[in-house]
């Protein structure tokens, strides 16, 4: 069992600021995870070379891998800090490496601005429209098979891992990313949501939409919630194609 | 709403991407299969000549050639370069097999683009670089085999041509076979994991067959298989070769 844990953190003081690296050395405790490491740094923010510094900023909420707030690039791979156990990380490499995700603007240190994913949900109208003035009665029933097929997609926690690993999401492209596509499919597969499926498909057909996927299939492998992203992309690919053909012949 | 109208390209973005995907399979992929199949016959020059003459006898060949091959290929390659430049590769951090395939799809596209230009200048449009274009050689009476063989004897040493063509064939076949797999995702044909794996296996098989065709075709260019044979018109093939003149530093073929 090691006496200490060495952590290298990529830091940034504000939006648009210049990133820099600091190293910290902390007493090892059994069953540490990256969040507890960051808490220990915050208790006594001093670098390994003994300089006092500011505490490292990070984001987290649920601490059980359901909220998606704590995603960061740990030892070179994007994952949730709350479930990244130090014992496992030390098996990967001797110095733990923490960086913010690269596909989102950094707010400070390891905190990034994930708004683009929430904007994307608005763009594809990833909800069921039920706001009406009058009582429209009960909605249609959902078949158990349909519920089973929708459930895995509903586990998405907007953590950003799929965008982080996607080679098509970057500063040269406006690809919306796998997350919003899967959510559009989730709501198109809902019997009430299906009534407004066309608007979601249309939202996926512009520049940066479904057709900008390059089928690297990294998303589905990186997703911590095992959302079937490639499957959703294929479903959306077929649906948008049919929609385009129908629209062309009926207009 | 601002008054700015989205441009023609933005409005037709989805259509353009779908056409890019489709054009890779039909007509370009279909042409690639036919092209390698025909070329695989070069070790039997008579069969090769017959096949090529059949193709040359197709009606409206110019329209087929330009409308079904050059135009779609120019579009696919041109737009393919635009798409390829958008990707930010990350196989170092995320070394999944499919991620390598994605990167190789772009790399093989670049190689195919360069190779196809070289290949067109080598044969179809050799006139542009001081040679005689392949159709003109054949028109002047060379057998297709003789013309192709002469092409491999000119400009560069044979060994170098073999290497260039081997690279071009491997890149094009990989690009097509892997492209078929991604095509099936793009169009929502292989939705589930199992069907994706099945298509990958089937396309690996297709790729092996196409590689065999391609390399057999190259083997047919490695020495003059027509020497001493008769062509499909019953004329001695080495005579037929002299009827064609590539007009550049053609080395004399081995006389049979
Ligand atoms: C030998 C001739 C070629 C054939 C048979 C061919 C075939 C294909 C096929 C079948 C696809 C899959 C489409 C899809 O995933 O939906 C594809 C994709 C692609 N091709 Fe080609 N292609 C050829 C030449 C080229 C060239 C010269 C380039 C230029 C760089 C190129 C660039 C691309 C790119 C970037 C993609 C990926 C598109 C995407 O993921 O959206 N291809 N090609
Ligand atoms: S804190 Fe919620 S996923 Fe890590």
Coordinates of C-alpha atoms and ligand atoms in Angstrom, one line a residue:
Chain A
X1 CA 0.0 0.0 0.0
X2 CA 1.5 3.4 -1.0
X3 CA 2.1 6.0 1.6
X4 CA 1.2 8.9 -0.7
X5 CA -0.8 9.6 -3.9
X6 CA 0.6 11.9 -6.5
X7 CA -2.0 13.8 -8.6
X8 CA -1.2 16.0 -11.6
X9 CA -4.0 18.5 -12.3
X10 CA -4.5 20.6 -15.4
X11 CA -5.8 23.9 -14.0
X12 CA -7.3 27.0 -15.5
X13 CA -8.2 30.2 -13.6
X14 CA -11.1 31.4 -15.7
X15 CA -12.9 31.0 -19.0
X16 CA -10.5 31.4 -21.9
X17 CA -7.6 31.4 -19.4
X18 CA -4.3 29.7 -20.1
X19 CA -4.2 26.1 -18.7
X20 CA -1.3 25.2 -16.4
X21 CA -0.4 22.1 -14.5
X22 CA 0.2 21.5 -10.8
X23 CA 1.1 18.4 -8.9
X24 CA -0.2 17.5 -5.5
X25 CA 1.0 14.8 -3.1
X26 CA -1.5 13.5 -0.5
X27 CA -1.5 10.9 2.2
X28 CA -3.0 7.7 0.8
X29 CA -6.2 6.5 2.4
X30 CA -7.9 3.2 1.6
X31 CA -10.8 3.4 -0.9
X32 CA -10.1 6.9 -2.1
X33 CA -11.8 8.1 -5.2
X34 CA -11.0 11.2 -7.4
X35 CA -13.7 13.3 -5.6
X36 CA -12.1 12.5 -2.2
X37 CA -8.7 13.3 -3.6
X38 CA -10.0 16.7 -4.7
X39 CA -11.6 17.2 -1.3
X40 CA -8.3 16.5 0.4
X41 CA -6.5 19.0 -1.9
X42 CA -9.2 21.6 -1.0
X43 CA -8.5 21.0 2.7
X44 CA -4.9 21.9 2.3
X45 CA -4.2 23.4 -1.1
X46 CA -0.5 23.1 -1.4
X47 CA 1.5 21.8 -4.4
X48 CA 3.9 18.9 -4.1
X49 CA 6.8 21.4 -4.2
X50 CA 5.3 23.1 -1.1
X51 CA 3.7 26.3 -2.7
X52 CA 0.4 27.4 -1.4
X53 CA -2.3 27.6 -4.1
X54 CA -6.0 27.9 -4.6
X55 CA -8.2 24.8 -4.1
X56 CA -8.9 22.9 -7.4
X57 CA -12.4 23.5 -8.5
X58 CA -14.6 20.5 -9.6
X59 CA -18.2 19.7 -10.1
X60 CA -20.2 16.9 -8.6
X61 CA -23.6 16.2 -7.1
X62 CA -24.9 12.6 -6.8
X63 CA -21.6 10.8 -6.1
X64 CA -23.1 7.6 -7.5
X65 CA -22.7 8.0 -11.2
X66 CA -26.3 9.1 -12.0
X67 CA -26.0 12.9 -12.4
X68 CA -23.2 13.2 -14.9
X69 CA -21.7 16.4 -13.3
X70 CA -18.3 15.1 -12.4
X71 CA -17.1 13.9 -15.8
X72 CA -13.4 14.7 -16.5
X73 CA -10.5 13.2 -18.3
X74 CA -8.8 10.9 -15.8
X75 CA -5.5 9.2 -16.8
X76 CA -6.3 10.2 -20.4
X77 CA -9.8 8.7 -20.5
X78 CA -13.0 10.5 -19.9
X79 CA -15.1 9.1 -17.0
X80 CA -16.9 10.1 -13.8
X81 CA -14.6 11.3 -10.9
X82 CA -17.0 9.9 -8.3
X83 CA -16.6 6.3 -9.4
X84 CA -13.0 6.5 -10.4
X85 CA -11.2 4.7 -7.6
X86 CA -7.7 5.6 -6.8
X87 CA -6.5 2.0 -6.3
X88 CA -7.6 1.2 -9.9
X89 CA -6.1 4.5 -11.3
X90 CA -2.7 3.7 -9.7
X91 CA -2.7 0.4 -11.5
X92 CA -3.0 2.3 -14.8
X93 CA -0.2 4.8 -14.1
X94 CA 1.9 5.9 -11.0
X95 CA 0.8 9.6 -11.1
X96 CA -2.9 10.2 -11.4
X97 CA -3.7 12.7 -14.2
X98 CA -6.8 14.9 -14.0
X99 CA -7.9 17.2 -16.9
X100 CA -11.1 18.9 -17.8
X101 CA -13.1 17.5 -20.7
X102 CA -11.8 19.0 -24.0
X103 CA -15.0 19.4 -26.0
X104 CA -16.6 21.9 -23.6
X105 CA -15.5 25.3 -22.5
X106 CA -13.6 25.3 -19.2
X107 CA -15.2 27.5 -16.5
X108 CA -12.5 26.9 -13.9
X109 CA -10.0 24.0 -13.4
X110 CA -12.0 20.8 -13.8
X111 CA -15.4 22.5 -14.1
X112 CA -16.7 22.7 -17.7
X113 CA -19.8 24.3 -19.2
X114 CA -22.0 21.5 -20.5
X115 CA -24.8 23.9 -21.8
X116 CA -24.3 22.8 -25.4
X117 CA -25.9 19.5 -24.5
X118 CA -28.9 21.1 -22.9
X119 CA -29.2 23.4 -25.8
X120 CA -29.1 20.4 -28.1
X121 CA -32.0 18.8 -26.1
X122 CA -34.0 22.0 -26.7
X123 CA -33.1 21.9 -30.4
X124 CA -34.4 18.3 -30.9
X125 CA -37.4 19.0 -28.5
X126 CA -36.4 16.1 -26.3
X127 CA -39.7 16.1 -24.2
X128 CA -43.3 15.1 -24.5
X129 CA -45.5 18.1 -25.4
X130 CA -48.5 17.9 -23.0
X131 CA -49.2 21.6 -22.3
X132 CA -52.7 22.3 -23.5
X133 CA -55.5 24.5 -22.2
X134 CA -58.1 21.7 -22.3
X135 CA -58.2 18.2 -20.9
X136 CA -57.1 16.0 -23.7
X137 CA -57.7 12.8 -21.8
X138 CA -55.3 9.9 -21.1
X139 CA -52.4 9.3 -23.4
X140 CA -52.0 6.0 -25.3
X141 CA -50.7 3.0 -23.5
X142 CA -47.0 2.0 -23.8
X143 CA -46.4 -1.6 -24.7
X144 CA -44.0 -3.3 -22.3
X145 CA -41.6 -4.0 -25.2
X146 CA -41.5 -0.4 -26.0
X147 CA -40.8 0.6 -22.4
X148 CA -38.0 -2.0 -22.4
X149 CA -36.5 -0.5 -25.6
X150 CA -36.8 3.0 -24.3
X151 CA -35.4 2.4 -20.8
X152 CA -31.7 2.1 -21.7
X153 CA -31.9 5.4 -23.6
X154 CA -33.6 7.1 -20.7
X155 CA -30.6 6.4 -18.5
X156 CA -28.6 9.2 -20.2
X157 CA -27.3 11.6 -17.6
X158 CA -25.9 14.3 -20.0
X159 CA -22.4 13.6 -18.7
X160 CA -20.7 14.4 -22.0
X161 CA -18.5 11.3 -22.3
X162 CA -20.0 10.5 -25.7
X163 CA -19.2 14.0 -27.1
X164 CA -15.7 13.9 -25.5
X165 CA -14.7 10.7 -27.3
X166 CA -16.5 11.5 -30.6
X167 CA -13.9 12.4 -33.4
X168 CA -16.7 14.3 -35.2
X169 CA -17.3 16.6 -32.2
X170 CA -14.7 19.3 -32.4
X171 CA -14.0 23.0 -33.2
X172 CA -14.1 22.3 -37.0
X173 CA -17.6 20.8 -36.9
X174 CA -21.0 21.6 -35.5
X175 CA -22.0 18.0 -35.0
X176 CA -24.7 18.0 -32.2
X177 CA -23.3 14.7 -30.8
X178 CA -24.7 11.3 -29.9
X179 CA -26.5 12.3 -26.7
X180 CA -29.1 14.5 -28.3
X181 CA -29.7 12.0 -31.1
X182 CA -30.5 9.2 -28.6
X183 CA -32.8 11.5 -26.7
X184 CA -34.7 12.5 -29.9
X185 CA -35.2 8.7 -30.5
X186 CA -36.2 8.2 -26.9
X187 CA -39.1 10.6 -27.3
X188 CA -40.0 9.6 -30.8
X189 CA -40.5 6.0 -29.4
X190 CA -42.9 7.3 -26.8
X191 CA -46.5 6.9 -28.1
X192 CA -47.4 10.5 -27.3
X193 CA -44.0 11.8 -28.4
X194 CA -44.4 9.9 -31.7
X195 CA -47.2 12.4 -32.6
X196 CA -44.5 15.1 -32.9
X197 CA -41.8 12.8 -34.3
X198 CA -41.4 14.8 -37.5
X199 CA -40.3 18.0 -35.7
X200 CA -37.6 16.1 -33.9
X201 CA -36.4 14.4 -37.1
X202 CA -36.4 17.8 -38.9
X203 CA -34.3 19.2 -36.1
X204 CA -31.7 16.4 -36.8
X205 CA -31.5 17.0 -40.5
X206 CA -29.7 20.3 -40.8
X207 CA -25.9 20.9 -40.7
X208 CA -24.4 19.4 -37.6
X209 CA -27.3 16.9 -37.4
X210 CA -27.5 13.1 -37.7
X211 CA -25.7 13.0 -41.0
X212 CA -22.5 14.4 -39.5
X213 CA -22.0 11.2 -37.5
X214 CA -19.0 9.4 -38.9
X215 CA -19.8 6.0 -37.3
X216 CA -16.6 5.7 -35.2
X217 CA -18.9 4.1 -32.6
X218 CA -16.7 5.5 -29.8
X219 CA -19.8 6.9 -28.1
X220 CA -21.4 3.6 -27.3
X221 CA -18.2 2.2 -25.8
X222 CA -17.5 5.2 -23.6
X223 CA -21.0 5.7 -22.3
X224 CA -21.0 4.9 -18.6
X225 CA -24.7 4.3 -18.6
X226 CA -24.6 1.9 -21.5
X227 CA -27.0 3.9 -23.6
X228 CA -27.2 2.1 -26.9
X229 CA -26.0 5.2 -28.8
X230 CA -25.0 3.6 -32.1
X231 CA -28.4 1.8 -32.2
X232 CA -30.1 5.1 -31.6
X233 CA -28.1 6.7 -34.4
X234 CA -29.0 4.0 -36.8
X235 CA -32.7 4.3 -35.9
X236 CA -32.5 8.0 -36.4
X237 CA -30.6 7.6 -39.6
X238 CA -33.3 5.4 -41.0
X239 CA -36.2 7.6 -39.7
X240 CA -34.7 10.8 -41.1
X241 CA -34.1 9.2 -44.5
X242 CA -37.7 8.0 -44.7
X243 CA -38.9 11.3 -43.5
X244 CA -36.9 13.1 -46.2
X245 CA -38.2 10.8 -48.9
X246 CA -41.8 11.2 -47.8
X247 CA -41.5 14.9 -47.5
X248 CA -40.0 15.2 -51.0
X249 CA -42.8 13.2 -52.6
X250 CA -45.7 14.8 -50.7
X251 CA -44.6 18.4 -51.0
Chain B
X1 CA -35.5 35.4 -37.0
X2 CA -32.7 37.2 -38.7
X3 CA -33.3 37.8 -42.4
X4 CA -30.3 35.6 -43.4
X5 CA -31.4 32.7 -45.5
X6 CA -29.5 29.5 -45.1
X7 CA -27.4 28.9 -48.2
X8 CA -27.9 26.2 -50.8
X9 CA -25.4 23.9 -49.2
X10 CA -26.9 24.3 -45.7
X11 CA -30.5 23.7 -46.9
X12 CA -29.4 20.5 -48.7
X13 CA -27.0 19.3 -46.1
X14 CA -28.8 16.1 -45.3
X15 CA -29.3 15.3 -49.0
X16 CA -25.6 15.9 -49.8
X17 CA -24.5 13.7 -46.9
X18 CA -26.8 10.9 -48.0
X19 CA -25.7 11.3 -51.6
X20 CA -22.1 11.0 -50.4
X21 CA -22.9 7.9 -48.6
X22 CA -24.9 6.4 -51.4
X23 CA -22.4 7.3 -54.1
X24 CA -19.7 5.3 -52.3
X25 CA -21.8 2.2 -52.8
X26 CA -23.7 2.9 -56.0
X27 CA -22.1 3.6 -58.5
X28 CA -18.5 3.8 -57.2
X29 CA -18.5 0.7 -55.1
X30 CA -20.3 -1.3 -57.8
X31 CA -17.8 0.0 -60.3
X32 CA -14.9 -1.0 -58.1
X33 CA -16.1 -4.6 -57.9
X34 CA -16.6 -4.8 -61.6
X35 CA -13.2 -3.1 -62.3
X36 CA -11.2 -5.4 -60.1
X37 CA -13.2 -8.4 -61.4
X38 CA -12.3 -7.5 -65.0
X39 CA -8.7 -6.8 -64.1
X40 CA -8.3 -10.1 -62.4
X41 CA -8.5 -11.7 -65.8
X42 CA -5.1 -10.3 -67.0
X43 CA -3.2 -13.6 -66.5
X44 CA -5.5 -14.9 -69.2
X45 CA -5.1 -12.1 -71.8
X46 CA -7.7 -13.5 -74.2
X47 CA -10.4 -13.5 -71.5
X48 CA -9.3 -10.1 -70.3
X49 CA -9.4 -8.7 -73.8
X50 CA -12.9 -10.1 -74.4
X51 CA -14.2 -8.6 -71.2
X52 CA -12.7 -5.2 -71.9
X53 CA -14.0 -5.2 -75.5
X54 CA -17.4 -6.0 -74.2
X55 CA -17.3 -3.0 -71.9
X56 CA -16.0 -0.9 -74.7
X57 CA -18.9 -2.1 -76.8
X58 CA -21.5 -0.8 -74.3
X59 CA -23.8 1.9 -75.9
X60 CA -23.4 5.5 -74.7
X61 CA -20.1 4.6 -73.0
X62 CA -19.1 8.2 -72.6
X63 CA -22.2 8.9 -70.7
X64 CA -21.8 5.8 -68.5
X65 CA -18.1 6.7 -68.0
X66 CA -18.7 10.4 -67.0
X67 CA -22.2 10.2 -65.5
X68 CA -21.8 7.0 -63.6
X69 CA -18.1 7.0 -62.7
X70 CA -16.2 10.3 -63.0
X71 CA -18.9 12.6 -61.8
X72 CA -20.0 10.6 -58.7
X73 CA -16.3 9.9 -57.9
X74 CA -15.4 13.6 -58.1
X75 CA -18.3 14.4 -55.9
X76 CA -17.6 11.6 -53.4
X77 CA -13.9 12.4 -53.3
X78 CA -14.3 16.2 -53.2
X79 CA -17.0 16.1 -50.4
X80 CA -15.1 13.2 -48.8
X81 CA -12.0 15.5 -48.4
X82 CA -14.3 18.1 -46.7
X83 CA -15.7 15.5 -44.4
X84 CA -12.3 13.9 -43.7
X85 CA -10.9 17.3 -42.7
X86 CA -13.6 17.7 -40.0
X87 CA -12.5 14.7 -37.9
X88 CA -10.2 15.0 -34.9
X89 CA -8.7 11.6 -34.6
X90 CA -8.2 10.1 -31.1
X91 CA -7.1 6.5 -31.4
X92 CA -4.2 7.1 -29.1
X93 CA -6.6 7.8 -26.2
X94 CA -9.5 5.6 -27.3
X95 CA -8.0 2.6 -29.1
X96 CA -11.2 0.8 -29.9
X97 CA -11.1 -1.3 -33.0
X98 CA -14.0 0.7 -34.6
X99 CA -12.1 3.9 -33.9
X100 CA -9.1 2.6 -35.8
X101 CA -11.5 1.7 -38.6
X102 CA -12.9 5.2 -38.6
X103 CA -9.4 6.7 -38.8
X104 CA -8.4 4.3 -41.5
X105 CA -11.5 5.1 -43.5
X106 CA -10.2 8.7 -43.7
X107 CA -6.6 7.7 -44.4
X108 CA -7.6 5.2 -47.1
X109 CA -9.8 7.9 -48.6
X110 CA -6.8 10.2 -48.9
X111 CA -4.7 7.4 -50.4
X112 CA -7.4 6.4 -52.8
X113 CA -7.9 10.0 -53.9
X114 CA -4.2 10.4 -54.8
X115 CA -4.0 6.9 -56.3
X116 CA -7.0 7.4 -58.5
X117 CA -5.5 10.6 -59.9
X118 CA -2.3 8.8 -60.7
X119 CA -4.2 5.8 -62.1
X120 CA -6.3 8.1 -64.4
X121 CA -3.1 9.9 -65.7
X122 CA -1.4 6.6 -66.1
X123 CA -4.1 5.1 -68.4
X124 CA -7.3 7.0 -69.2
X125 CA -5.9 10.5 -69.5
X126 CA -2.2 9.6 -70.2
X127 CA -2.5 12.1 -73.1
X128 CA -2.4 14.9 -70.5
X129 CA 1.0 14.0 -69.3
X130 CA 2.7 13.3 -72.7
X131 CA 1.6 9.7 -73.2
X132 CA -1.2 8.2 -75.2
X133 CA -4.5 7.6 -73.4
X134 CA -5.5 4.0 -73.1
X135 CA -8.7 4.2 -75.2
X136 CA -6.7 5.7 -78.0
X137 CA -4.1 3.0 -77.9
X138 CA -6.8 0.4 -78.0
X139 CA -8.5 2.3 -80.7
X140 CA -5.3 2.2 -82.7
X141 CA -5.4 -1.5 -82.7
X142 CA -3.5 -2.7 -79.6
X143 CA -5.2 -5.4 -77.5
X144 CA -6.5 -4.1 -74.2
X145 CA -3.9 -6.4 -72.6
X146 CA -1.2 -5.1 -74.7
X147 CA -2.1 -1.5 -73.9
X148 CA -2.3 -2.2 -70.2
X149 CA 1.0 -4.1 -70.3
X150 CA 2.7 -1.3 -72.2
X151 CA 1.4 1.1 -69.6
X152 CA 3.1 -0.9 -66.8
X153 CA 6.3 -0.8 -68.9
X154 CA 6.4 3.0 -69.2
X155 CA 7.0 6.1 -67.1
X156 CA 8.3 4.2 -64.0
X157 CA 10.0 0.9 -63.4
X158 CA 7.6 -2.0 -63.2
X159 CA 8.4 -2.7 -59.5
X160 CA 7.5 0.8 -58.6
X161 CA 4.2 0.5 -60.4
X162 CA 3.5 -2.8 -58.6
X163 CA 4.0 -1.1 -55.3
X164 CA 1.9 1.9 -56.2
X165 CA -0.9 -0.3 -57.4
X166 CA -0.7 -2.6 -54.5
X167 CA -1.1 0.3 -52.1
X168 CA -3.9 1.8 -54.2
X169 CA -5.8 -1.5 -54.3
X170 CA -5.5 -2.2 -50.6
X171 CA -6.6 1.3 -49.7
X172 CA -9.6 1.3 -52.1
X173 CA -10.7 -2.2 -51.0
X174 CA -10.5 -1.4 -47.3
X175 CA -12.3 1.9 -47.9
X176 CA -15.1 0.3 -49.8
X177 CA -15.5 -2.7 -47.5
X178 CA -15.4 -0.7 -44.3
X179 CA -17.5 1.9 -45.9
X180 CA -20.2 -0.7 -46.6
X181 CA -20.3 -1.4 -42.8
X182 CA -20.7 2.3 -41.9
X183 CA -23.1 2.7 -44.8
X184 CA -25.4 0.1 -43.1
X185 CA -25.4 2.1 -39.9
X186 CA -25.9 5.4 -41.7
X187 CA -29.0 4.2 -43.5
X188 CA -30.3 2.3 -40.4
X189 CA -29.9 -1.1 -41.9
X190 CA -27.7 -2.6 -39.1
X191 CA -29.4 -1.3 -36.0
X192 CA -28.3 -4.0 -33.6
X193 CA -24.9 -5.2 -32.5
X194 CA -25.3 -8.6 -33.9
X195 CA -26.2 -7.5 -37.4
X196 CA -23.3 -5.0 -37.4
X197 CA -20.9 -7.9 -36.6
X198 CA -22.5 -10.1 -39.3
X199 CA -22.0 -7.3 -41.9
X200 CA -18.4 -6.7 -40.7
X201 CA -17.7 -10.4 -41.3
X202 CA -19.4 -10.5 -44.7
X203 CA -17.5 -7.4 -45.8
X204 CA -14.2 -8.9 -44.6
X205 CA -15.0 -11.8 -46.9
X206 CA -15.8 -9.4 -49.8
X207 CA -12.6 -7.5 -49.2
X208 CA -10.5 -10.7 -49.3
X209 CA -12.2 -11.6 -52.6
X210 CA -11.6 -8.1 -54.0
X211 CA -8.0 -8.2 -52.9
X212 CA -7.5 -11.5 -54.6
X213 CA -9.0 -10.0 -57.8
X214 CA -6.8 -7.0 -57.5
X215 CA -3.5 -8.8 -56.9
X216 CA -4.3 -11.4 -59.6
X217 CA -4.7 -8.5 -61.9
X218 CA -1.3 -7.1 -60.9
X219 CA 0.2 -10.6 -61.4
X220 CA -1.0 -10.5 -64.9
X221 CA 1.0 -7.3 -65.5
X222 CA 4.2 -8.7 -64.0
X223 CA 5.3 -10.3 -67.2
X224 CA 3.9 -10.5 -70.7
X225 CA 1.3 -13.3 -70.6
X226 CA 0.1 -12.4 -74.1
X227 CA 3.5 -13.0 -75.8
X228 CA 3.2 -15.9 -78.2
X229 CA -0.6 -16.1 -77.7
X230 CA -3.3 -15.2 -80.1
X231 CA -5.7 -12.4 -79.2
X232 CA -9.5 -12.7 -79.3
X233 CA -9.5 -12.0 -83.1
X234 CA -7.1 -14.9 -83.6
X235 CA -4.2 -12.5 -84.4
X236 CA -0.8 -13.2 -82.8
X237 CA -0.8 -11.1 -79.6
X238 CA 2.7 -9.8 -80.0
X239 CA 1.8 -8.5 -83.4
X240 CA -1.3 -6.8 -81.8
X241 CA 1.0 -5.1 -79.3
X242 CA 3.0 -3.5 -82.1
X243 CA -0.2 -2.1 -83.6
X244 CA -0.6 -0.1 -80.4
X245 CA 1.9 2.6 -79.6
X246 CA 1.8 4.3 -76.2
X247 CA 4.0 7.1 -77.7
X248 CA 6.3 7.4 -74.7
X249 CA 9.3 5.4 -73.6
X250 CA 7.7 2.1 -74.1
X251 CA 10.1 -0.7 -73.5
X252 CA 9.7 -3.5 -76.1
X253 CA 7.8 -6.4 -74.6
X254 CA 9.4 -9.7 -74.4
X255 CA 8.9 -11.2 -77.8
X256 CA 7.3 -14.7 -77.7
Ligands
LIG1 C1 -12.3 3.8 -54.6 C2 -13.3 4.7 -54.6 C3 -14.1 4.9 -53.4 C4 -15.1 4.1 -52.9 C5 -15.6 2.7 -53.5 C6 -15.7 4.7 -51.7 C7 -16.7 4.2 -51.0 C8 -17.2 4.7 -49.8 C9 -18.3 4.1 -49.0 C10 -19.1 2.9 -49.4 C11 -18.4 4.9 -47.9 C12 -19.4 4.7 -46.8 C13 -20.5 5.7 -46.7 C14 -21.1 5.7 -45.3 O1 -20.5 5.5 -44.3 O2 -22.3 6.0 -45.3 C15 -17.4 5.9 -48.0 C16 -17.3 6.9 -47.0 C17 -16.3 7.9 -47.1 N1 -15.5 8.2 -48.2 FE1 -15.3 7.0 -49.8 N2 -15.1 5.9 -51.5 C18 -14.1 6.0 -52.4 C19 -13.2 7.1 -52.6 C20 -13.1 8.1 -51.6 C21 -12.1 9.2 -51.8 C22 -11.2 9.4 -52.9 C23 -12.3 9.9 -50.7 C24 -11.5 11.2 -50.4 C25 -10.9 11.5 -49.3 C26 -13.3 9.3 -49.8 C27 -13.7 9.8 -48.6 C28 -14.7 9.2 -47.8 C29 -15.0 9.6 -46.5 C30 -14.4 10.8 -45.7 C31 -16.0 8.8 -46.0 C32 -16.7 8.8 -44.7 C33 -18.0 9.6 -44.8 C34 -18.8 9.7 -43.5 O3 -18.4 9.0 -42.5 O4 -19.7 10.4 -43.4 N3 -13.8 8.2 -50.5 N4 -16.7 5.8 -49.2
LIG2 S1 -21.2 13.1 -9.1 FE1 -22.9 12.5 -10.2 S2 -22.0 11.2 -11.7 FE2 -20.3 11.7 -10.4

